[in-house]
Each structure stands twice: as C-alpha cells, then as structure tokens.
C-alpha cells in the first residue's frame, strides 16, 4: 500500500503530493510526536499516578473490583499505573497501530500482560460483553485526550460515547474534572498577529500610507486556536484588563455532552483599555476534592519557581472579532462558544438578559477577507514589523529610478505597493495562487492603485512578454516570502523563480535581495531538547521500547533533517559564534551543480550541545540585510534573542554530550552541508569533537 504525503517543493514554491511507502506516515507520526515530551512531564505523570491510586482505593473501599478503561493509552503508562495500584484489570485502548504494538511490548516487559489488555481500536468501536473487547463495563475511566485547547483532540465526543456504552454510571474518572480559565488583555504585539496595521512610508513627495482593506479590518480571522508558550511572553507586551475568571468546567465522572453550546461569564475590567485578546489555559483535578491538581497557568498567575515545562500542553491566545474599548468597573459579559473541537470568544456589553442572549454567536467565525487564509499569524506579525519594513523602504530607495520597471515575486507582499509609492515607473506583481491574487486586488483597491500595479496570476516559468506589456524588468524584488515554506531555506524558491524569468530581465537588472546566506550556531536548549530525548524509565516503568521506536522512526530515511521551531518560545544559549556556511547569489541563475561546504565551528562556552540552529539572512542592497534567525546574543551567558516572526531550523544531535569539566568539553563541531539545486533541499551532518580529537585533526 502506498501513502501520499504533502511536501513543500522549494524549486516550485508549491505543495506537492509524493508517493511514499506505507511505513512513511507512521514513522513521520512517531518521529515528530510529542510522546517523549509527555513522558518527561514529571508533574503530569506524578499527578496522574496519585489520582489513579486514589481512584482504585475508593473503588476497593466500596468492596468492588477495580476495572479500568484507559482511552488513548499510548505507551500503556496509565494502565500500568492502575495495575500497580491494585486494579483488577485494565482495558487499554489505542487506535494508532504502531503505538498499540509498542504498548503490548511495554506492558509485557513490565510484567503486566495478565492485568492489561491492549485494544487496537478507536474507543467508539470497542464492544462490551462476553464475546466483546471488554467483558464488562469499567468503573474507572482514565484518559489523556487533551490538547492545549482541552477539547481539540476530540475529548468531548470520546467521553460522551464512553459514558453511554463503556463505563458504569457514577464511575470514577481520572482526571475527575477540567476547568478552563480566561483573562482579558490588551496587547499590540498579539493583536498584530491577526490584524494588519496601516503602513507609513516616507517617500520623496511626502508621507504615504498603505491602508488595509476594510474587509480585513472587520474580519474575525480563522477559528483555529493560537497556542503558544505564554511563559515566554514578557509582561511588558500585554496589559491585563481583567482578573482571571473561570469560563467553564467539565466533570468527567458524569455523562458529557459534546453538542455545540456556549458559556457566559460576567467580567468587570480592572483597568480601562482596548479589549483585544482572551488568554486562556486549563487545569485538571485528578480527584473529586481537587487536592491533586495539574495546571497550565502562566507565570503571572501561578507564582512558583518550580515550573513544569511542557510542549504538549501550552496556553491559548484567542482574538476577539473586533477591538473593543472597555472602562474600568463597567459590566461586561464574555461569551465562549464551542463545537466538539474548538472554542471562540466574544465580548458583550451588559444589556437586558433576553436581548443579550439572542446575540450569542454559535457559528464558528469564518475568514471572509482571505488574508487569514494566505498569511499565518507570524506572517501578520512580520508585515506589521515597522523596522523590517523600513529596511525594504531604504533598499528600494537606493535601487529605484524614475524609469524603473519593477516585478515582485512573493506571496501577498506589500513590496509592489512600496515600490509604486517610492517612484517606480511601472510595477507588476506575480502571484502564485488565486487567494494571493484576491488579497492583492483588495489591497490595490483600498489604496486606489488598481491602475498603477498589475497583478499577474501565473507561474514564473509561464510568464510571457504580453503579461509584462512587452517591457523588460529592470528591478526584480522579493521579500522573499512564500506561503508553502516550512524551513528557512524554502524561501530560496525566489532564486528558482528569478532563474525562470531571466529572459524578461534587462541585462543590467537589479535583484533585491541580491543574495542570501545560510547561518548556523551550536546551542544548548533550556527545555526544547526534551522533545527528542530518550526517557528510559517513567515513574518506575520501563519505556525503553518507546525510545527505540522513536529512534527507529527518526532514522527512517529522513533522520538527517532539521525541523522548524519558533525559537522565541524556546530559550537557548549559544555555545558557538554564529557562522555563515553557504551563500546564494541571486544576481546569477541557479547553477546546475549541487554545492556543499564542510568545516568546523569552535565551541566557546560550557554546556550541552543539543543541536544546531540554522537560519537565512537576505542582503537587500549595500549594507542592508534582514535576518530570519538570530537577532542578538544578549549577554555573556550566551542567551539568544530570535526573530519572532519566523521559525528557525533546528537539527538535534543524536547523542547529546554532557560536559561538566572544561577538559572533556567538546571543543568543536564538524559539519557537512549540501545544497541540492535539483530539489532545493539542504542535507546536513554534524560530528562533535573533544579537545584532544581536535588537536589531533590534520
């Protein structure tokens, strides 16, 4: 059986469906999963264990047998906790076949095969009865079905079905209850991830403004949650407008309803301001009394130094449909609407009860302006970054002449408008998709530029002279930004597009950016290393089988691959200086041959070499560049500040060498990096060397 997988092709700027063998998808799922992160989450594991012990005890005290149903068992960890706490029997349900196979091995290895039955099915397909998967209904329901939004992985319909068909009435449940908390804030930084602000441009003939279309200003955006590590958001980047309030809670020991509904709470702003954002997180009580509690509360709410870092559960940012001015002490209602899988919020000024109830929005918000479909949230942030825009303005002012004919190649970029405002004689923009064409049309209309800038919907290789009105391009510009790019170097599609349109360029064409370079630095992560680190034992159970399985999947064909992470959310310190490793000259066409580089980078600081971070820098014009990665190393300790609008590439070293003394500190990392011009992909390999090995190197 074959599997089709979507992948960005950097040579075409398109998502392409590649045929892979049937194991590929499994290996991807496992290799990129968060299983290791969950097994490293000591707080979660300890609280689950305490809750399970208590639930088994309560059932035993009633003189009943403890029969456990564990839905979404994963490694079988929670079932093993139940069995070792005295449960008589556990049914461990896992729909993902490779995972279920691993759970069988782990259960066997830990000596619980006679107490735990692994069922490789979706829980809604599990049968109960003498010939069924389960002999009888369970009286303890254990699950870990939660994501950052709590309900995004289908917890509600799963619980609803389990209560109807798989567990006894009044069963014990671990967790017993989940509670969702909210806080209203004003934040220009976060609001900039959902709305485009007017762009001010200082041109020779005075200030000009690029205004967003009104459709965009009034658009609620997309309903998908924005989940981030809120603990990395400095308190200076938002203003708290309300206390933390409980939005709703779900008791898991009673029947659960998954049907769409809404919750309404009264708020009194503690400060006047602009209500823009609802910050949200949840906690779970593992027992009915709430004594065993696991919380996702951020740093300003949970005042404790012993923070449990986790990446599988974070915090949520929800954007209100519109910015609303609020006054300290006024009466407001916050309404959370939900369907089976997602939540969205709305603020309401207090009015008559009936009048306000009619106003509840049960339909999920839909983006009508299309910009939210074209640009993700970091991209909105990037377009709103005044300093970044200024670099492009300064560069365009250097290269544009009164007779310049300009072609822009990027997805839904403001560069064509900037070029027009800064004096180009004629501007064309090449858009890769119907969505980017539509968004650009709205922009041009809002700024009365329909007759000044021509949108061409065509692939670069299909560009004709008639598209360009028989003119040759004297200035070719790109940010470059393409919506399909996942890794930093995927935006090198600009180089391939530039090569494809060569025949339409003047002999002395100016290319902006003129070149790019790939940079690299060796880092120690504060926490991110956990997502790729073997666990060995978890709460006394041997989960080595899981480690081996993840390792095997990482080594499946694409082990030597970097993965994208937004490093502003994941603190790290630099162990080496940043180093330029490859350069790409856009003034020339893409060469036929691949090119590669080898070398080594010296380690300057003590620390654990968890991996290499890679990013791109673009040289726009003389002395002007923009970086997609490192902004600065902020102190002697090597703490790094990263571009918050881009994901950087992280290549995790397979064996992290812990260095306690200077003598056994790896003192260099050798690298080999290859750019395949046929595929646009970059392959890399690294090797860590100790001080003595380096001295002996030729």
XYZ file of C-alpha atoms in Angstrom:
698
model
C 0.000 0.000 0.000
C 1.234 3.484 -0.823
C 0.771 6.696 1.154
C 0.639 10.193 -0.325
C 2.356 12.910 1.702
C 2.237 16.648 1.113
C 5.636 18.357 0.967
C 6.771 21.834 0.058
C 8.925 21.796 -3.073
C 11.399 24.704 -2.791
C 12.106 24.597 -6.538
C 8.462 25.237 -7.491
C 7.083 27.005 -4.412
C 4.209 24.517 -4.407
C 2.890 21.800 -2.128
C 3.357 18.503 -3.917
C 1.939 15.074 -3.129
C 4.681 12.476 -3.057
C 4.131 8.753 -3.033
C 5.771 7.105 -0.040
C 5.715 3.504 1.146
C 3.077 2.688 3.759
C 5.513 2.923 6.685
C 6.478 6.509 5.922
C 3.413 8.090 7.505
C 3.741 6.014 10.660
C 7.385 6.921 11.037
C 6.648 10.605 10.499
C 3.869 10.496 13.089
C 6.122 8.825 15.650
C 9.292 10.784 14.890
C 7.547 14.142 15.149
C 5.223 13.132 18.005
C 5.257 14.587 21.490
C 5.418 11.207 23.269
C 8.885 11.911 24.685
C 7.733 15.316 25.897
C 4.794 13.708 27.725
C 6.989 11.038 29.316
C 9.361 13.784 30.528
C 6.431 15.728 32.045
C 7.078 14.687 35.645
C 4.323 16.869 37.095
C 1.695 15.316 34.798
C 2.889 11.761 35.424
C 3.070 12.096 39.226
C -0.386 13.687 39.418
C -1.933 11.007 37.194
C -0.316 8.302 39.353
C -1.649 9.903 42.576
C -5.123 10.278 41.057
C -5.201 6.685 39.790
C -4.054 5.284 43.164
C -6.790 7.270 44.923
C -9.489 6.171 42.432
C -8.533 2.468 42.759
C -8.614 2.832 46.582
C -12.086 4.417 46.519
C -13.466 1.557 44.402
C -11.808 -1.104 46.606
C -13.184 0.561 49.741
C -16.678 0.037 48.309
C -15.866 -3.683 48.048
C -15.893 -3.626 44.236
C -13.391 -4.972 41.734
C -11.456 -2.133 40.073
C -11.951 -2.417 36.304
C -10.157 0.323 34.395
C -10.779 1.693 30.905
C -7.773 3.706 29.623
C -8.637 5.541 26.374
C -5.691 6.732 24.271
C -3.222 4.634 26.233
C -0.150 5.496 24.154
C 2.702 3.669 25.857
C 0.343 1.963 28.300
C 1.763 4.106 31.113
C -1.547 4.991 32.815
C -2.781 1.387 32.656
C 0.456 0.191 34.261
C -0.012 2.820 36.988
C -3.516 1.424 37.582
C -2.354 -2.212 37.625
C 0.456 -1.436 40.065
C -2.053 0.488 42.235
C -4.110 -2.702 42.648
C -6.598 -2.528 39.766
C -8.021 -5.963 38.973
C -7.996 -5.479 35.201
C -7.311 -2.713 32.655
C -8.544 -2.273 29.106
C -6.040 -0.045 27.298
C -7.448 1.395 24.047
C -5.098 2.791 21.374
C -6.175 3.486 17.778
C -2.688 4.091 16.304
C -1.393 0.614 15.379
C 2.393 1.125 15.828
C 1.664 2.694 19.201
C -0.649 -0.158 20.244
C 2.074 -2.668 19.257
C 4.596 -0.756 21.372
C 2.158 -0.690 24.316
C 1.805 -4.511 24.135
C 5.607 -4.866 24.334
C 5.954 -2.308 27.148
C 3.158 -3.926 29.195
C 4.764 -7.363 28.704
C 8.243 -6.082 29.605
C 6.925 -4.583 32.850
C 5.156 -7.812 33.826
C 1.533 -6.687 33.478
C 0.393 -8.787 30.487
C -2.112 -10.705 32.686
C -3.652 -7.463 34.031
C -3.752 -5.270 30.918
C -5.403 -5.937 27.569
C -4.366 -3.571 24.752
C -7.205 -2.969 22.262
C -6.117 -1.539 18.898
C -9.346 0.282 18.015
C -10.966 3.660 18.235
C -12.842 3.725 21.552
C -16.159 4.252 19.706
C -15.666 0.823 18.082
C -14.949 -1.056 21.316
C -17.548 -3.709 22.216
C -18.657 -4.876 25.679
C -19.973 -8.339 26.605
C -18.931 -11.998 26.875
C -17.661 -12.015 23.246
C -16.651 -8.329 23.202
C -13.358 -6.480 23.587
C -14.323 -5.801 27.221
C -16.011 -8.433 29.388
C -17.949 -5.790 31.294
C -18.223 -2.022 31.684
C -15.396 -0.342 33.583
C -15.860 1.520 36.860
C -12.726 3.657 36.498
C -12.237 5.811 33.392
C -8.680 7.018 32.787
C -7.826 9.185 29.784
C -5.288 11.627 28.463
C -7.103 13.030 25.449
C -6.311 16.700 25.895
C -4.531 19.276 23.801
C -3.670 22.899 24.585
C -7.302 23.892 23.891
C -8.512 20.944 26.042
C -11.098 19.745 23.509
C -9.169 19.870 20.207
C -8.357 16.148 20.095
C -11.987 15.095 20.423
C -12.115 14.579 24.207
C -15.824 15.542 24.444
C -17.314 13.078 21.903
C -14.980 10.359 23.231
C -16.183 10.889 26.817
C -19.797 11.146 25.660
C -19.570 7.749 23.944
C -17.655 6.121 26.824
C -20.300 7.122 29.372
C -23.083 5.780 27.152
C -21.506 2.453 26.250
C -18.257 1.590 28.055
C -18.346 2.650 31.731
C -20.726 2.215 34.654
C -22.946 5.050 35.841
C -21.217 7.034 38.599
C -17.788 5.664 37.653
C -14.578 7.141 38.993
C -12.720 9.285 36.450
C -9.059 10.348 36.310
C -8.912 13.216 35.701
C -12.112 13.952 37.602
C -12.645 17.470 36.244
C -11.171 20.047 33.867
C -11.590 23.808 34.297
C -10.936 26.447 31.635
C -9.752 29.900 32.779
C -9.692 33.166 30.839
C -8.209 36.634 31.181
C -8.939 39.678 29.053
C -5.876 41.624 27.865
C -4.764 44.383 25.538
C -1.659 43.560 23.526
C -0.419 45.344 20.434
C 2.087 42.540 19.890
C -0.506 39.745 19.882
C -3.169 41.809 18.085
C -0.587 42.278 15.320
C -0.837 38.509 14.653
C -4.436 38.846 13.484
C -4.895 42.359 12.019
C -2.811 44.364 9.574
C -1.970 47.886 10.751
C -1.606 50.831 8.339
C 1.958 51.089 6.970
C 3.516 54.573 6.917
C 6.038 55.235 4.155
C 8.264 58.314 3.938
C 8.539 58.916 0.176
C 10.276 61.835 -1.578
C 6.928 63.517 -2.194
C 5.789 63.206 1.443
C 4.325 60.555 3.724
C 2.150 57.857 2.176
C 0.062 55.248 3.954
C -0.804 51.708 2.908
C -4.229 51.077 4.426
C -5.644 47.572 4.883
C -8.983 46.858 3.148
C -11.999 47.406 5.434
C -12.958 43.738 4.870
C -9.714 42.769 6.573
C -10.193 45.137 9.495
C -13.661 43.721 10.180
C -12.734 40.071 9.593
C -12.800 37.799 12.673
C -9.938 35.722 11.261
C -9.702 31.938 11.391
C -11.166 29.964 14.294
C -8.120 27.755 14.895
C -6.525 28.362 18.272
C -3.207 30.182 18.547
C -1.306 28.016 21.023
C 1.966 29.348 22.355
C 4.401 29.151 25.259
C 2.840 32.121 27.029
C 5.548 31.921 29.693
C 7.936 33.414 27.110
C 5.728 36.483 26.590
C 7.172 39.314 28.720
C 4.643 41.151 30.899
C 5.633 44.392 29.131
C 3.993 43.028 25.943
C 0.438 42.982 27.290
C -1.825 44.858 29.692
C -4.124 42.839 31.934
C -7.696 44.224 31.744
C -9.496 41.689 33.951
C -8.894 39.238 36.754
C -8.614 35.569 35.863
C -12.112 34.057 35.762
C -13.411 30.514 35.394
C -15.052 30.179 31.979
C -16.421 26.650 32.356
C -15.616 23.233 33.744
C -16.365 19.647 32.708
C -16.893 16.787 35.171
C -15.633 13.589 33.597
C -17.248 11.180 36.086
C -20.711 12.140 34.772
C -22.178 11.913 31.234
C -20.566 14.523 28.986
C -22.332 16.371 26.148
C -20.328 17.259 23.050
C -23.075 19.198 21.215
C -22.318 22.850 20.418
C -23.055 25.222 23.270
C -21.906 28.439 24.888
C -20.813 29.702 28.298
C -21.243 33.225 29.620
C -19.382 34.930 32.470
C -19.564 38.438 33.852
C -16.366 40.497 33.826
C -15.505 43.825 35.394
C -12.406 45.388 33.857
C -9.797 46.242 36.499
C -8.343 48.780 34.069
C -9.617 50.776 31.083
C -8.155 49.862 27.727
C -8.723 48.117 24.406
C -10.052 44.568 24.778
C -8.355 42.611 22.013
C -7.238 39.232 23.306
C -8.554 36.461 25.522
C -5.736 34.462 27.113
C -6.811 31.012 28.235
C -5.499 27.851 29.897
C -6.907 24.962 31.879
C -6.207 22.775 34.834
C -7.277 19.250 35.729
C -8.235 17.878 39.141
C -7.222 14.239 39.378
C -9.547 13.647 42.345
C -13.045 14.850 43.391
C -11.665 17.035 46.209
C -9.316 18.962 43.879
C -6.295 18.207 46.068
C -4.348 16.662 43.167
C -4.214 19.448 40.587
C -2.211 19.849 37.383
C -2.297 23.385 35.957
C -1.190 25.146 32.771
C -1.431 28.592 34.433
C 1.225 31.061 33.180
C 3.915 32.679 35.335
C 1.972 35.787 36.400
C -0.877 33.641 37.754
C 0.987 30.707 39.265
C 3.669 32.300 41.424
C 6.086 29.440 41.821
C 9.677 28.857 40.851
C 9.113 25.133 40.244
C 7.622 25.425 36.768
C 6.973 22.267 34.829
C 7.955 22.878 31.223
C 5.826 21.079 28.666
C 5.207 21.454 24.968
C 2.224 19.116 24.566
C 0.035 21.445 26.664
C 0.650 25.191 26.405
C -1.632 28.233 26.635
C -4.145 29.708 24.184
C -4.437 33.128 22.587
C -7.900 33.948 21.188
C -8.543 37.071 19.127
C -11.811 38.896 19.733
C -13.694 39.603 16.457
C -13.071 43.338 16.963
C -11.088 45.546 19.285
C -13.462 46.974 21.913
C -12.759 49.890 24.274
C -13.628 48.941 27.867
C -13.834 51.059 31.010
C -12.645 50.118 34.465
C -15.558 48.803 36.534
C -18.124 48.568 33.725
C -20.236 45.414 33.423
C -19.259 43.113 30.575
C -20.072 39.574 29.550
C -17.531 37.279 27.954
C -19.089 34.528 25.859
C -17.251 31.351 24.915
C -18.922 29.345 22.160
C -17.740 25.867 21.296
C -18.381 22.977 18.954
C -16.973 19.485 19.511
C -13.372 20.517 18.824
C -12.837 24.262 19.193
C -13.680 27.438 21.109
C -14.156 31.077 20.139
C -14.888 34.196 22.169
C -16.966 37.324 22.020
C -17.316 40.298 24.353
C -20.703 41.797 25.112
C -21.653 44.995 26.915
C -24.217 44.289 29.666
C -27.776 44.863 28.473
C -31.146 43.251 29.080
C -30.862 39.494 29.680
C -33.078 38.390 26.758
C -31.632 40.912 24.341
C -28.064 39.781 25.013
C -28.865 36.048 24.838
C -30.149 36.477 21.301
C -26.785 37.896 20.369
C -24.763 34.741 21.112
C -22.708 33.540 18.180
C -22.863 29.760 17.905
C -21.408 29.587 14.398
C -17.650 29.328 14.248
C -16.028 32.515 12.856
C -15.003 32.366 9.206
C -12.338 34.434 7.444
C -14.031 36.379 4.663
C -11.156 38.686 3.729
C -8.950 35.717 2.673
C -5.834 37.338 4.159
C -6.031 34.961 7.149
C -6.015 32.060 4.690
C -2.952 33.423 2.888
C -0.939 34.611 5.888
C -0.433 32.736 9.125
C -0.108 34.611 12.421
C 3.682 35.051 12.397
C 3.333 36.440 8.856
C 0.878 39.097 10.081
C 3.438 39.950 12.760
C 6.149 40.192 10.122
C 4.102 42.523 7.901
C 3.396 44.702 10.959
C 7.092 44.915 11.886
C 7.928 48.586 11.214
C 11.681 48.111 11.456
C 11.657 45.288 8.917
C 9.519 47.356 6.505
C 11.964 50.238 6.909
C 14.858 48.059 5.653
C 12.917 47.345 2.440
C 11.978 51.012 2.052
C 15.635 52.098 2.430
C 16.768 49.428 -0.057
C 14.106 50.299 -2.634
C 15.019 53.990 -2.376
C 18.603 53.055 -3.239
C 17.767 50.982 -6.310
C 14.624 52.517 -7.844
C 14.892 55.094 -10.639
C 12.136 57.123 -12.289
C 12.144 54.746 -15.286
C 12.277 51.509 -13.238
C 10.019 48.668 -14.348
C 9.582 46.503 -11.303
C 8.433 42.885 -10.881
C 7.684 41.496 -7.421
C 7.766 37.756 -6.693
C 6.428 36.866 -3.231
C 3.079 35.638 -1.892
C 0.809 38.529 -0.960
C 3.584 41.031 -0.307
C 3.372 44.780 0.290
C 6.551 45.311 -1.765
C 4.702 46.191 -5.012
C 2.868 48.993 -3.190
C 6.116 50.204 -1.585
C 7.832 50.201 -4.999
C 4.982 52.195 -6.519
C 4.980 54.722 -3.655
C 8.765 55.101 -3.891
C 8.746 56.131 -7.539
C 8.905 53.067 -9.820
C 7.538 53.867 -13.273
C 5.635 50.589 -13.546
C 5.027 47.720 -11.127
C 3.962 44.128 -11.782
C 3.377 41.508 -9.104
C 3.481 37.793 -9.803
C 1.067 35.893 -7.551
C 1.174 32.121 -7.229
C -2.415 31.458 -6.155
C -5.983 32.669 -6.569
C -6.043 33.553 -2.854
C -2.963 35.804 -3.043
C -4.391 37.432 -6.204
C -7.649 38.142 -4.408
C -5.908 39.608 -1.352
C -3.688 41.814 -3.543
C -6.699 43.037 -5.549
C -8.372 44.144 -2.316
C -5.200 45.952 -1.232
C -4.820 47.782 -4.514
C -8.479 48.797 -4.466
C -8.300 50.067 -0.862
C -5.275 52.202 -1.797
C -6.595 53.324 -5.249
C -3.762 51.593 -7.090
C -5.734 49.257 -9.392
C -4.491 51.072 -12.494
C -0.939 51.543 -11.165
C 0.039 47.958 -10.282
C -0.705 44.952 -12.476
C -1.361 41.577 -10.844
C -0.252 38.565 -12.871
C -1.566 35.172 -11.812
C 0.961 32.861 -13.421
C 3.839 30.618 -12.519
C 7.237 32.245 -13.215
C 8.123 29.760 -15.972
C 4.837 30.596 -17.761
C 5.388 34.367 -17.675
C 5.113 35.884 -21.171
C 6.067 39.234 -22.711
C 2.380 40.080 -23.109
C 1.892 39.677 -19.317
C 4.552 42.382 -18.969
C 3.151 44.519 -21.805
C 6.344 43.806 -23.781
C 8.502 45.560 -21.201
C 11.745 44.258 -19.728
C 12.122 44.194 -15.941
C 14.863 46.445 -14.573
C 14.225 45.767 -10.860
C 13.217 42.315 -9.594
C 12.157 42.263 -5.941
C 11.065 39.683 -3.375
C 10.994 39.604 0.420
C 11.188 36.632 -0.219
C 8.131 35.025 1.411
C 6.171 32.033 0.136
C 3.219 30.543 1.988
C 4.331 26.931 1.405
C 7.767 27.411 3.008
C 8.336 25.359 6.138
C 12.101 25.589 6.648
C 14.109 28.827 6.334
C 15.751 27.854 3.029
C 12.434 27.003 1.332
C 12.079 30.720 0.515
C 15.025 30.188 -1.859
C 12.188 29.490 -4.279
C 12.752 33.158 -5.122
C 16.065 32.107 -6.753
C 14.320 29.477 -8.891
C 11.624 31.982 -9.871
C 14.334 34.546 -10.700
C 16.025 31.914 -12.911
C 12.712 31.130 -14.660
C 12.070 34.784 -15.595
C 15.646 35.517 -16.781
C 14.550 36.201 -20.390
C 12.298 39.030 -19.185
C 15.061 40.881 -17.322
C 17.239 43.711 -18.648
C 20.962 42.951 -18.924
C 21.727 45.317 -16.031
C 18.773 44.234 -13.877
C 18.886 44.932 -10.132
C 17.856 41.976 -7.983
C 16.613 42.707 -4.457
C 17.638 40.868 -2.363
C 20.899 40.482 -4.239
C 21.982 37.429 -2.259
C 21.283 35.290 0.782
C 23.319 33.222 3.191
C 22.677 30.270 5.454
C 23.904 30.734 9.024
C 24.423 28.227 11.793
C 25.107 28.190 15.522
C 25.504 25.423 18.120
C 23.134 25.814 21.078
C 22.090 24.411 24.417
C 18.313 24.459 24.909
C 16.797 25.174 28.274
C 13.923 22.729 27.620
C 13.268 22.002 23.933
C 15.780 19.107 23.999
C 13.171 17.075 25.939
C 11.012 16.519 22.852
C 13.801 14.411 21.300
C 15.385 12.960 24.427
C 15.022 9.276 25.385
C 13.199 8.633 28.649
C 14.332 5.159 29.761
C 12.078 4.812 32.783
C 8.979 6.821 33.649
C 7.565 6.712 37.199
C 9.407 3.410 37.689
C 8.135 1.791 34.454
C 10.489 0.720 31.666
C 9.533 2.608 28.473
C 12.745 1.888 26.565
C 10.649 0.269 23.802
C 9.133 3.704 23.113
C 12.579 5.322 22.998
C 13.716 2.684 20.498
C 10.601 3.180 18.408
C 11.071 6.971 18.221
C 14.753 6.491 17.429
C 13.956 3.978 14.712
C 11.475 6.418 13.151
C 13.920 9.324 13.326
C 16.396 7.121 11.466
C 13.854 6.210 8.811
C 15.119 7.861 5.634
C 14.855 11.424 6.797
C 16.705 11.302 10.043
C 19.289 13.779 8.821
C 16.748 16.525 8.654
C 16.201 19.758 10.512
C 12.774 20.684 11.868
C 11.141 24.118 12.175
C 10.627 25.721 15.616
C 9.791 29.328 16.628
C 12.773 29.790 18.960
C 11.467 32.940 20.658
C 9.267 30.433 22.542
C 12.167 28.111 23.421
C 15.069 29.716 25.316
C 18.560 28.582 24.433
C 22.124 29.800 24.807
C 24.757 29.881 22.119
C 27.785 27.641 22.600
C 29.492 28.906 19.431
C 29.617 32.103 17.430
C 27.098 32.270 14.576
C 28.760 31.164 11.357
C 27.908 31.755 7.702
C 28.062 28.379 5.953
C 26.578 28.822 2.446
C 25.855 31.789 0.186
C 23.388 32.100 -2.683
C 23.924 34.802 -5.315
C 20.573 35.829 -6.776
C 22.298 38.025 -9.372
C 23.198 34.766 -11.116
C 20.821 31.954 -12.063
C 20.614 28.733 -10.031
C 23.648 26.622 -11.009
C 23.194 23.141 -12.476
C 25.581 21.529 -9.995
C 24.963 20.987 -6.289
C 27.218 22.847 -3.902
C 28.365 21.936 -0.465
C 30.581 23.044 2.354
C 32.495 21.357 5.140
C 34.165 22.873 8.135
C 34.107 23.086 11.880
C 32.846 25.563 14.412
C 34.591 26.101 17.760
C 32.628 25.892 20.982
C 33.258 28.903 23.202
C 31.046 28.160 26.201
C 30.480 25.258 28.545
C 27.197 23.485 28.022
C 25.329 20.609 26.453
C 25.478 20.701 22.672
C 21.852 19.832 21.984
C 21.903 20.803 18.343
C 22.500 23.321 15.601
C 20.149 26.168 14.729
C 20.095 27.336 11.097
C 18.538 30.419 9.529
C 18.734 32.631 6.456
C 19.901 36.210 6.040
C 18.958 38.241 2.983
C 21.189 41.029 1.653
C 18.791 43.560 0.174
C 21.210 46.221 -1.002
C 24.576 47.631 0.089
C 24.853 47.335 3.909
C 21.156 46.471 4.373
C 20.119 42.974 5.370
C 17.250 41.186 7.115
C 17.666 38.083 9.233
C 15.136 35.302 9.782
C 17.044 33.998 12.780
C 19.380 35.390 15.399
C 18.672 38.988 16.415
C 21.407 39.136 19.052
C 23.280 37.224 21.727
C 22.132 39.312 24.653
C 24.725 38.620 27.366
C 27.964 36.828 28.327
C 25.983 33.706 29.204
C 25.085 33.413 25.531
C 21.294 33.883 25.848
C 19.825 34.325 22.378
C 17.153 36.615 21.015
C 15.404 35.318 17.878
C 13.301 36.834 15.122
C 9.760 36.325 16.487
C 8.091 36.214 13.052
C 9.940 33.216 11.632
C 10.565 29.618 12.518
C 14.210 28.663 12.672
C 15.547 25.239 11.657
C 16.741 23.003 14.498
C 18.916 19.967 13.895
C 19.054 17.864 17.054
C 22.294 15.957 17.624
C 21.523 12.300 18.184
C 23.817 11.942 21.178
C 23.901 14.915 23.487
C 27.277 15.021 25.147
C 27.079 16.392 28.659
C 30.240 18.219 29.543
C 30.908 19.002 33.164
C 34.565 19.956 33.045
C 36.427 22.007 30.505
C 38.768 19.159 29.549
C 36.049 16.834 28.234
C 34.014 19.677 26.766
C 33.515 19.089 23.040
C 35.571 21.928 21.683
C 34.399 21.819 18.078
C 31.587 20.588 15.887
C 32.421 19.463 12.364
C 29.704 19.985 9.779
C 28.973 18.951 6.207
C 26.158 20.800 4.444
C 24.958 20.125 0.913
C 22.524 22.177 -1.173
C 20.887 20.096 -3.881
C 19.967 22.521 -6.661
C 17.648 19.935 -8.283
C 15.408 19.604 -5.209
C 16.126 22.855 -3.346
C 16.730 20.828 -0.182
C 19.647 21.103 2.217
C 21.159 17.951 3.729
C 23.443 18.200 6.736
C 25.549 16.139 9.061
C 27.395 17.018 12.252
C 30.050 15.435 14.445
C 31.168 16.577 17.890
C 34.882 16.530 18.714
C 36.607 16.678 22.088
C 39.592 18.943 22.707
C 42.075 16.111 22.223
C 40.480 14.912 18.997
C 40.629 18.445 17.595
C 44.326 18.739 18.468
C 44.943 15.532 16.549
C 42.939 16.648 13.498
C 45.005 17.365 10.383
